[in-house]
Coordinates of C-alpha atoms and ligand atoms in Angstrom, one line a residue:
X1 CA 0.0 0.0 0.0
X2 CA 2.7 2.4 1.3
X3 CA 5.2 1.7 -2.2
X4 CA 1.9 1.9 -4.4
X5 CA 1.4 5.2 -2.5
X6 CA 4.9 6.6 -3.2
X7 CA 4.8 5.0 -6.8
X8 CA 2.1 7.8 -7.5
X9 CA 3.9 10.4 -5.8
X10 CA 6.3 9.9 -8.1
X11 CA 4.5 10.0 -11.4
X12 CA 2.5 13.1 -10.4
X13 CA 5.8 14.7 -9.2
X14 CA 7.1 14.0 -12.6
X15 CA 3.9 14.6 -14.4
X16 CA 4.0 18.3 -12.6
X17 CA 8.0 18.8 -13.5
X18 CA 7.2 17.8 -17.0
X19 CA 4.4 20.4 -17.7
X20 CA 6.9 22.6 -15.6
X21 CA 9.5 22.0 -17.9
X22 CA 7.6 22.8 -21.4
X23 CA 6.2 26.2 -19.6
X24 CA 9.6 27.1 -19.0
X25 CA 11.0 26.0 -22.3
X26 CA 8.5 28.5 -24.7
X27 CA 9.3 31.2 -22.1
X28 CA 13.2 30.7 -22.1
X29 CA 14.3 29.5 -25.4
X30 CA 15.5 32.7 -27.3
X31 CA 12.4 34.4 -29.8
X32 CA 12.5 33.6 -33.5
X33 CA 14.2 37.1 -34.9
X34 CA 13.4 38.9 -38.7
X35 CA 16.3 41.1 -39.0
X36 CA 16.2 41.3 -42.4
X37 CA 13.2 39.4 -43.5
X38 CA 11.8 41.4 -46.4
X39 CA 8.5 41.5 -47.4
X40 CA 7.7 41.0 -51.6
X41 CA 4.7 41.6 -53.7
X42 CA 4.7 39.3 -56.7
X43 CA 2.7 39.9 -60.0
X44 CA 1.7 36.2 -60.9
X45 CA 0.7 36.0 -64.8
X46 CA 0.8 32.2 -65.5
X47 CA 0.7 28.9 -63.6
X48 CA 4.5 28.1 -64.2
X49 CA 5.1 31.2 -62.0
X50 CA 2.3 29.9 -59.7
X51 CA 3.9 26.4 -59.4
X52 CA 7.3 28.3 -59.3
X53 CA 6.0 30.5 -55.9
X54 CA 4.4 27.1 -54.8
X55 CA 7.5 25.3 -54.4
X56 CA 9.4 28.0 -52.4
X57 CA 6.9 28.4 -50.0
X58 CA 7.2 24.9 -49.0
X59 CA 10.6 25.9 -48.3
X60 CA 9.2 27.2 -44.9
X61 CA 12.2 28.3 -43.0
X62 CA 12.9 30.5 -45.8
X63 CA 9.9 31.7 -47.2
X64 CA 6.7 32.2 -45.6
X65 CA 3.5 33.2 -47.4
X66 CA 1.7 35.9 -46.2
X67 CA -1.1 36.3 -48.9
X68 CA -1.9 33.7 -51.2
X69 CA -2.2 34.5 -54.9
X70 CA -5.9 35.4 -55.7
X71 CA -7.1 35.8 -58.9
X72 CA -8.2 39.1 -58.6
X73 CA -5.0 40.9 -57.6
X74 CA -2.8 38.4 -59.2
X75 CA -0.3 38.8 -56.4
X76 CA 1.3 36.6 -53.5
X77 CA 2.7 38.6 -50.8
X78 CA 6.1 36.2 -49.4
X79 CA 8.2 36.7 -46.7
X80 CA 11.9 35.7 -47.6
X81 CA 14.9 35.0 -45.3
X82 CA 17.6 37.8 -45.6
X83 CA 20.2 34.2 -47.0
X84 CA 17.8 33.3 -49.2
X85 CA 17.6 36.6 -51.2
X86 CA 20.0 36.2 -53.7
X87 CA 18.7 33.0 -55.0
X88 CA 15.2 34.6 -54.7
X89 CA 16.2 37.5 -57.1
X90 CA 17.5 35.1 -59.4
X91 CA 14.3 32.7 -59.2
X92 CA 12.6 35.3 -59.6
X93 CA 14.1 36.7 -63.0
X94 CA 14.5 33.3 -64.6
X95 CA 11.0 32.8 -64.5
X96 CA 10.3 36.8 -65.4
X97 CA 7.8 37.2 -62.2
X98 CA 8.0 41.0 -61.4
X99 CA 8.3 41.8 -57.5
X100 CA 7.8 44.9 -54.9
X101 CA 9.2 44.9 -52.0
X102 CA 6.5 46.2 -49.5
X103 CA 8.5 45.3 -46.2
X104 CA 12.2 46.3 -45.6
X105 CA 12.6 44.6 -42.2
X106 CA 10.1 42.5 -40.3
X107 CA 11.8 42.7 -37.1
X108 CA 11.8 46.6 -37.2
X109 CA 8.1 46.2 -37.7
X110 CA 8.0 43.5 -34.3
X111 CA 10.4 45.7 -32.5
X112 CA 8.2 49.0 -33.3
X113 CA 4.8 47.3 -32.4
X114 CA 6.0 46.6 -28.9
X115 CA 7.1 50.5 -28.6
X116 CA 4.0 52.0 -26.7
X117 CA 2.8 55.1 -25.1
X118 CA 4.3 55.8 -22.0
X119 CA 1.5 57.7 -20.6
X120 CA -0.3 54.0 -21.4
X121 CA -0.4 52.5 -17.5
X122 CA -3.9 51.3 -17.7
X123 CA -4.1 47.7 -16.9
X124 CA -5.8 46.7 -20.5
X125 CA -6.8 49.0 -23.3
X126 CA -6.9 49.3 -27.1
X127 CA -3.8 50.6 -27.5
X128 CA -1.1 48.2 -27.2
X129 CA -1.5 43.7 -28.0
X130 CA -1.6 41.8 -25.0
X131 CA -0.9 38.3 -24.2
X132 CA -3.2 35.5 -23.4
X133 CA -2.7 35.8 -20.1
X134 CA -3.7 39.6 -20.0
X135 CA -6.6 38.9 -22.1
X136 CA -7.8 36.2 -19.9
X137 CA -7.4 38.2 -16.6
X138 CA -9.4 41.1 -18.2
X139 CA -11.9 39.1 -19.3
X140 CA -12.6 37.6 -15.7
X141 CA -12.5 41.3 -15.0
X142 CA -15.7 42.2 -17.3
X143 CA -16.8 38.9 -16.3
X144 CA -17.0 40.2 -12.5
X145 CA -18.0 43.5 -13.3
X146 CA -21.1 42.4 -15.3
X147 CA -22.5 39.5 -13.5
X148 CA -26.0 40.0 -14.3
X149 CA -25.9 39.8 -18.1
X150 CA -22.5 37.9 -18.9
X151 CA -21.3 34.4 -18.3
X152 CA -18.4 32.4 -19.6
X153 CA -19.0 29.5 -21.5
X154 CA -15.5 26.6 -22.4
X155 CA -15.2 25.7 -26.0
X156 CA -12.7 23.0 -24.8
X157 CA -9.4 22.5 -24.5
X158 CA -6.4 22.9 -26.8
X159 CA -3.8 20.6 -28.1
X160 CA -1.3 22.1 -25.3
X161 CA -4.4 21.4 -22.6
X162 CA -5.1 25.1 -22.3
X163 CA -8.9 26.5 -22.1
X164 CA -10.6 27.6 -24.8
X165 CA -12.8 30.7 -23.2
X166 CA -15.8 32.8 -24.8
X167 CA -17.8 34.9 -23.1
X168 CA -21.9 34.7 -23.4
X169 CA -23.4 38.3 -23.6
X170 CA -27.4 38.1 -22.8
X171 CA -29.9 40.9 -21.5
X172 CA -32.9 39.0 -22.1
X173 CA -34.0 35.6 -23.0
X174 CA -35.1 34.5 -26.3
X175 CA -33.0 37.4 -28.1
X176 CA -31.4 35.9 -31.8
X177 CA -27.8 34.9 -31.3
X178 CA -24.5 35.4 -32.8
X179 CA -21.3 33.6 -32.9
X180 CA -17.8 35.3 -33.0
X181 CA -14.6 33.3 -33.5
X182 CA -11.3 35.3 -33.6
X183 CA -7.5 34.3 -33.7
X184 CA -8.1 30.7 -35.2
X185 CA -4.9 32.1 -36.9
X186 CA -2.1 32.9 -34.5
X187 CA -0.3 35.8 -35.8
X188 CA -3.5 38.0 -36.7
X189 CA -3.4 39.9 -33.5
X190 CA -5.3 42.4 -34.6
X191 CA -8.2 40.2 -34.3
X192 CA -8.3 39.6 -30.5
X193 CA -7.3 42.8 -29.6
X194 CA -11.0 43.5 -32.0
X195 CA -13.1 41.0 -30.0
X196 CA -11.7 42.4 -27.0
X197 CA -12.5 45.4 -27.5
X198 CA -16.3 45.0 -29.0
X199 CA -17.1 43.1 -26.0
X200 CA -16.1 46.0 -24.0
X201 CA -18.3 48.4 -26.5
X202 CA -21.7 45.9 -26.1
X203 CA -20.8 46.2 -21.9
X204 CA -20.0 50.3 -22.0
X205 CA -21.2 51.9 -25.1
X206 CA -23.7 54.6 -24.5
X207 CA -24.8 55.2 -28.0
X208 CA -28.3 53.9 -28.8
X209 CA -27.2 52.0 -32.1
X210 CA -24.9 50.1 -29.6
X211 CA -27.2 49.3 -26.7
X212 CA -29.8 48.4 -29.4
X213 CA -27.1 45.7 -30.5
X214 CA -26.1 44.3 -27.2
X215 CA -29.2 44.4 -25.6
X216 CA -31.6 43.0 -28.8
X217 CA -29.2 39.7 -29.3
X218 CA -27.3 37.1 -27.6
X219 CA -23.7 37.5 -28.2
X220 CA -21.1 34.5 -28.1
X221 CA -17.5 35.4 -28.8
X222 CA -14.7 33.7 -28.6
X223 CA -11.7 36.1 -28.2
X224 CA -8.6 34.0 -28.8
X225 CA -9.6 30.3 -30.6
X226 CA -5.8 29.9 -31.0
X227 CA -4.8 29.7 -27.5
X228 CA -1.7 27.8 -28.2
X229 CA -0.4 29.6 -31.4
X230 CA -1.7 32.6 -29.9
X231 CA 0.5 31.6 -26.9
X232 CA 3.6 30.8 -29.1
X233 CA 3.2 33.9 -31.3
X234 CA 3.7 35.8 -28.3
X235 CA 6.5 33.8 -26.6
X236 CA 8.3 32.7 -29.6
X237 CA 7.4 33.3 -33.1
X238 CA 5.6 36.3 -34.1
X239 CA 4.8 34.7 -37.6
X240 CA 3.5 31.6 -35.9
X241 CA 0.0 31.2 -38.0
X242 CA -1.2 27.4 -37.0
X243 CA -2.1 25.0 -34.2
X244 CA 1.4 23.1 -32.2
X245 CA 0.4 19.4 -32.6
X246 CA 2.9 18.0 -33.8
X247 CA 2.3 15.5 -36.9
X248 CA 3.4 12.3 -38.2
X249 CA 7.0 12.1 -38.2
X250 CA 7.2 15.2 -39.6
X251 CA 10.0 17.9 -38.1
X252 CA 6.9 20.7 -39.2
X253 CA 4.2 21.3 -36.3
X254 CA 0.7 22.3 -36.7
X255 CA -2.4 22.3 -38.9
X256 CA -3.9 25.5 -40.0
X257 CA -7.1 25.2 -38.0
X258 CA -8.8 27.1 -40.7
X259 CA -9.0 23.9 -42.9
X260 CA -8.9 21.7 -40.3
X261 CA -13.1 21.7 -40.3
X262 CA -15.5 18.8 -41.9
X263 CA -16.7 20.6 -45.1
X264 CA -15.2 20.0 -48.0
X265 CA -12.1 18.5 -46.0
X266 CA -8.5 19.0 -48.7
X267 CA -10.3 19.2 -51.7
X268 CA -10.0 21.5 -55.0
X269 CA -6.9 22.9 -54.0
X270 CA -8.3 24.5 -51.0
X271 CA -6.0 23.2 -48.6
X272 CA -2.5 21.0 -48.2
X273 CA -1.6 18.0 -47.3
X274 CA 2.3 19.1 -46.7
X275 CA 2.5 19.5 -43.0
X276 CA 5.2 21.8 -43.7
X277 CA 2.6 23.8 -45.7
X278 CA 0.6 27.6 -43.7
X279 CA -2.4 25.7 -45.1
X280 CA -1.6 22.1 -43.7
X281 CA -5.3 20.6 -43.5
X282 CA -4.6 17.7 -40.5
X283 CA -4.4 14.3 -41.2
X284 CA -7.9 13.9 -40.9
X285 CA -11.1 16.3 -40.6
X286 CA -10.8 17.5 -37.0
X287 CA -7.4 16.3 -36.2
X288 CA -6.8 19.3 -34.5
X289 CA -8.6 19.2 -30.7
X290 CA -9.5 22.7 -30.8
X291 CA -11.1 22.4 -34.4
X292 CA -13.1 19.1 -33.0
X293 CA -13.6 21.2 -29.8
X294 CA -15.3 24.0 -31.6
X295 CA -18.2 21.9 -33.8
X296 CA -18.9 19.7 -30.7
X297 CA -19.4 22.9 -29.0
X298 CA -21.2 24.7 -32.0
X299 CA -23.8 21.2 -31.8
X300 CA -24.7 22.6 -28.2
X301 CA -25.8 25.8 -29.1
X302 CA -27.1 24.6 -32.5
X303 CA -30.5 26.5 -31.8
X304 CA -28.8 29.5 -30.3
X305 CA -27.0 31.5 -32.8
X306 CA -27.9 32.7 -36.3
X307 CA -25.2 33.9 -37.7
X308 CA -21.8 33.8 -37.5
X309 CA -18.5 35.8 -38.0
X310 CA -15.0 34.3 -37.8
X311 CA -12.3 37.4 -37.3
X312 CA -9.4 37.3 -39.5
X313 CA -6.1 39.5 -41.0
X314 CA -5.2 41.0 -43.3
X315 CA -6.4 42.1 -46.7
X316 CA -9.9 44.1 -46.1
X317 CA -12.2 41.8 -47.3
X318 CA -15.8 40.5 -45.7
X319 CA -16.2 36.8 -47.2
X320 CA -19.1 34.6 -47.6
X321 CA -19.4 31.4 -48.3
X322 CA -19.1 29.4 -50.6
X323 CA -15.0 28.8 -50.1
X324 CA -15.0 25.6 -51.8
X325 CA -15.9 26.5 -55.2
X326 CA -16.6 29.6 -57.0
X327 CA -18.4 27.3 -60.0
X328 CA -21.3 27.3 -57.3
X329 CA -23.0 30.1 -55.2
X330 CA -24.9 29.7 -51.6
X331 CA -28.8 30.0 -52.7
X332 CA -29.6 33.2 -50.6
X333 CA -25.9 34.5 -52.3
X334 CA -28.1 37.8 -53.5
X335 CA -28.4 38.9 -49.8
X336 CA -25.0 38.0 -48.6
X337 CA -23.9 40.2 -51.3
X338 CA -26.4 42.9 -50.1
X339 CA -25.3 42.5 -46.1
X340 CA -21.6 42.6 -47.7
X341 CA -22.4 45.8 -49.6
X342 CA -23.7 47.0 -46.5
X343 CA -20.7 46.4 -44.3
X344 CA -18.6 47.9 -46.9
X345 CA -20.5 51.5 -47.7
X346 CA -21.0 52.2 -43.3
X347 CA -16.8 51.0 -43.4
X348 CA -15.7 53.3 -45.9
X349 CA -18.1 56.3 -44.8
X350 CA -15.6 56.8 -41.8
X351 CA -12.8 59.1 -42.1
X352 CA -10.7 56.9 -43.1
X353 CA -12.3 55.7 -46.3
X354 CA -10.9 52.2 -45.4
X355 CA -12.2 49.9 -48.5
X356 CA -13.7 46.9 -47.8
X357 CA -14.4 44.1 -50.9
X358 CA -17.1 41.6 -50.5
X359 CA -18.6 38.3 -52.1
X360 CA -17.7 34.7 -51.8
X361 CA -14.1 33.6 -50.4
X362 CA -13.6 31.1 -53.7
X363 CA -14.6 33.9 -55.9
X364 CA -13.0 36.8 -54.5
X365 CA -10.1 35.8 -52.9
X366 CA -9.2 32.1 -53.6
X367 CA -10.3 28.7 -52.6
X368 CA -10.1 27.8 -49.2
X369 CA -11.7 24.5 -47.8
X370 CA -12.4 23.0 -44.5
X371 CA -13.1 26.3 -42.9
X372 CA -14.8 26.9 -39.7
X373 CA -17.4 29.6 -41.5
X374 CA -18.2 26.9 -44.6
X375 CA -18.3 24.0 -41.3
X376 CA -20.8 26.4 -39.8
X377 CA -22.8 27.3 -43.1
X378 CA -23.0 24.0 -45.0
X379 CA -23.4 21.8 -42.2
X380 CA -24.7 23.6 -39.4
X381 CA -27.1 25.2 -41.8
X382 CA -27.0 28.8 -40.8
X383 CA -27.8 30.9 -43.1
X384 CA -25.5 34.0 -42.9
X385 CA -21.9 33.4 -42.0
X386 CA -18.8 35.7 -43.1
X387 CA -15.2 36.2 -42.5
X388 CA -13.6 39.6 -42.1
X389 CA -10.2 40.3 -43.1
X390 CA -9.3 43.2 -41.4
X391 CA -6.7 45.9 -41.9
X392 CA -4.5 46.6 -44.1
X393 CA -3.4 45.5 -47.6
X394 CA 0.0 44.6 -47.2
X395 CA 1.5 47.9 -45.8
X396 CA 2.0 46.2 -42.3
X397 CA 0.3 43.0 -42.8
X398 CA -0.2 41.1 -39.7
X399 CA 2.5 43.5 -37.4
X400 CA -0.4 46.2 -37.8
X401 CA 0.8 48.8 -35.9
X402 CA -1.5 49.5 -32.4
X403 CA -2.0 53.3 -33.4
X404 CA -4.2 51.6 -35.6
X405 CA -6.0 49.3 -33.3
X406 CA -8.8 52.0 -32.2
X407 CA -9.2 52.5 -35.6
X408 CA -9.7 49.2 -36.9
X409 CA -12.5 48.7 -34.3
X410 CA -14.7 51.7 -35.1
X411 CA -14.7 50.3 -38.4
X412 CA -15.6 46.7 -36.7
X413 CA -18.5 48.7 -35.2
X414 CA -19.7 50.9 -37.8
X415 CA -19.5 47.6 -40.1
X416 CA -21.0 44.9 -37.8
X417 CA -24.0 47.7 -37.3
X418 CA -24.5 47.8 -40.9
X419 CA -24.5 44.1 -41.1
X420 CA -26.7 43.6 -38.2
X421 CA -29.4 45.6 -39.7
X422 CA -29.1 44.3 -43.0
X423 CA -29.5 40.7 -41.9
X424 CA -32.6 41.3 -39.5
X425 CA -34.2 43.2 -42.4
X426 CA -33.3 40.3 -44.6
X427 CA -35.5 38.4 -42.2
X428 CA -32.5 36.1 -40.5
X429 CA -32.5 37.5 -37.1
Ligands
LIG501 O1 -7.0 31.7 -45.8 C1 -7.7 31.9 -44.8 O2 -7.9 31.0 -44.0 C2 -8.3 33.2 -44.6 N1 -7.3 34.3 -45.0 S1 -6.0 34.5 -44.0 O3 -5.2 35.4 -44.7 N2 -6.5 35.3 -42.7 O4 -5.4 33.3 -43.7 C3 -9.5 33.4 -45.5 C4 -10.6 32.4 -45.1 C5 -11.9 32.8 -45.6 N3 -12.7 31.7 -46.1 C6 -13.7 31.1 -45.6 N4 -14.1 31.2 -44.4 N5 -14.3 30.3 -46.4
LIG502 ZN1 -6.6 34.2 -41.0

């Protein structure tokens, strides 16, 4: 009895060094640096040059995609390794691909987003990023402070065995509901700092247009989907984009949880089977915990959300279904066009004239399959489901500076406003 006794001493001693161990590892292992990492805009005229960009960015400590080419713009914004630039060049001129660069140095860009204002001592604002640890100790905070018409609600847990947390915004029973997902992809910080900071708008705005959207319908947001790439971006890779399972027997870790979902699973293009590939798939459909997390979850609430919005960076876009194919269209395609147009004209009537495109992600921007909004719309059945791409076009990409975070977010409201009252006139809500 006694040696059985000390036998589990043991293992949980070493169970708790272990976990001990890996925090301390991602905290004390030097970051991942950019000095020198440039950022290029290709043109892209042909398919050889599209199956010559291809095969460099499977080359992933060298290159790293940032945009993927779209027919539209005919470009592919790459990241490329200060070593790697000659060759590059050359590549590039061989196969007569003309470039921009639109980033000097990455790191200066990291280095600068970290630079905030002094004056700035407030425990959490909108005016620098935060880390998931911040984020989750503010959001107990709102979660104290508004007992009586918040509650949180657990998505599951991730890969790494942290908590996936969303908060449950409700004045009155029976109001329509909407789902927000943000940071399924690691580096788009903007994105959580956005979901943050809306939450705080439906618990503080005094403007009637605002109170008439948090008090008329049942909010459900997930702030940071990502917790472990979130975590990792923060602690060790900036450009980190996917989950951290590991897979296979492959050196390459994580699945891009954006095409990770049951719909449409790897085909058309949409996705990769390389696990060294930004757009790795999974093995399987739902490999990914917090993928399978989030549509067991989703199932729950089936009956309590309408529409749903998954937060996303960069390229000012607001998507639609279908991302599968863009020889088909969704049947009520007319009025997610119409909510898109919507979104759009109340965005660009700010100041800042930010422009916003719209229409189906296959169309638009390129095929994407097994995502979370196409999961939600095909098989879930909801009816109105979009993706925003937020700030900018390429200028900072993902290392948006925070300056811009307030901004960003007034265009968040003035847009989701516009969208709101579109879709309820539409007769969805
Ligand atoms: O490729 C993606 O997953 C998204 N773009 S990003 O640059 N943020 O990675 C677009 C996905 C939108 N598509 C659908 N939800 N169908
Ligand atoms: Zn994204």
């Amino acid at each position: 009895m006694f040696a059985m006794r000390l036998l589990w001493l043991c293992v949980a001693t070493l169970a708790l060094l272990l976990v001990l161990a890996s925090a301390a590892t991602l905290k004390d292992t030097p970051k991942e640096r950019y000095d020198g990492y440039g950022v290029y805009r290709l043109s892209v005229k042909n398919k050889l040059q599209q199956a010559v960009i291809e095969q460099l960015s499977q080359l992933s400590s060298k290159y790293n995609i940032w945009k993927d080419y779209d027919e539209h713009s005919q470009e592919v914004h790459i990241m490329v390794a200060p070593a790697e630039l000659q060759h590059f060049q050359a590549l590039l001129s061989l196969h007569a691909i003309s470039s921009e660069q639109i980033i000097e140095n990455v790191q200066d860009l990291i280095d600068a987003e970290q630079v905030t204002p002094a004056a700035d001592s407030a425990p959490f604002g909108w005016t620098k990023y935060y880390e998931l640890s911040e984020i989750e100790a503010w959001l107990d905070s709102i979660l104290a402070a508004y007992p009586a018409v918040t509650e949180e609600f657990i998505v599951g847990q991730s890969y790494e065995g942290r908590t996936i947390r969303g908060i449950k915004i409700s004045h009155k029973a029976g109001n329509p509901g909407i789902f927000i997902e943000s940071n399924i992809h690691a580096r788009e910080w903007i994105t959580s700092a956005s979901a943050t900071w809306f939450i705080n708008e439906l618990l503080t705005s005094q403007e009637p247009a605002v109170r008439n959207l948090a008090e008329s319908y049942d909010w459900h947001i997930v702030p940071v989907f990502n917790v472990d790439g979130f975590e990792y971006s923060h602690a060790k890779n900036r450009m980190w984009r996917k989950t951290r399972q590991p897979h296979a027997t492959n050196e390459c870790i994580g699945v891009d949880a954006n095409r990770n979902f049951d719909s449409h699973w790897l085909e058309n293009n949409g996705a990769s089977s390389n696990p060294c590939s930004e757009t790795f798939a999974g093995d399987v459909p739902g490999s990914e915990p917090e993928a399978k997390a989030l549509t067991e979850y989703l199932k729950t609430i089936e009956n309590e959300f309408s529409v749903y919005i998954s937060f996303h960076s960069y390229g000012q876009y607001l998507l639609s279904p279908y991302g599968h194919t863009k020889e088909e269209f969704p049947d009520n395609y007319d009025d997610l066009l119409e909510i898109g147009e919507a979104f759009a004209t109340a965005v660009e009537s700010l100041p800042y004239g930010t422009a916003y495109r719209y229409g189906s992600t296959a169309d638009v921007l390129y095929v994407a399959t097994g995502t979370s909004v196409d999961w939600v719309f095909n098989e879930l059945n909801k009816k109105v489901a979009f993706t925003i791409e937020y700030r900018d076009q390429g200028r900072y990409g993902f290392i948006l500076p925070p300056v811009q975070i307030l901004p960003n977010c007034q265009e968040l409201m003035a847009g989701m406003l516009a969208l709101i009252d579109k879709t309820e006139e539409l007769g969805y809500l």
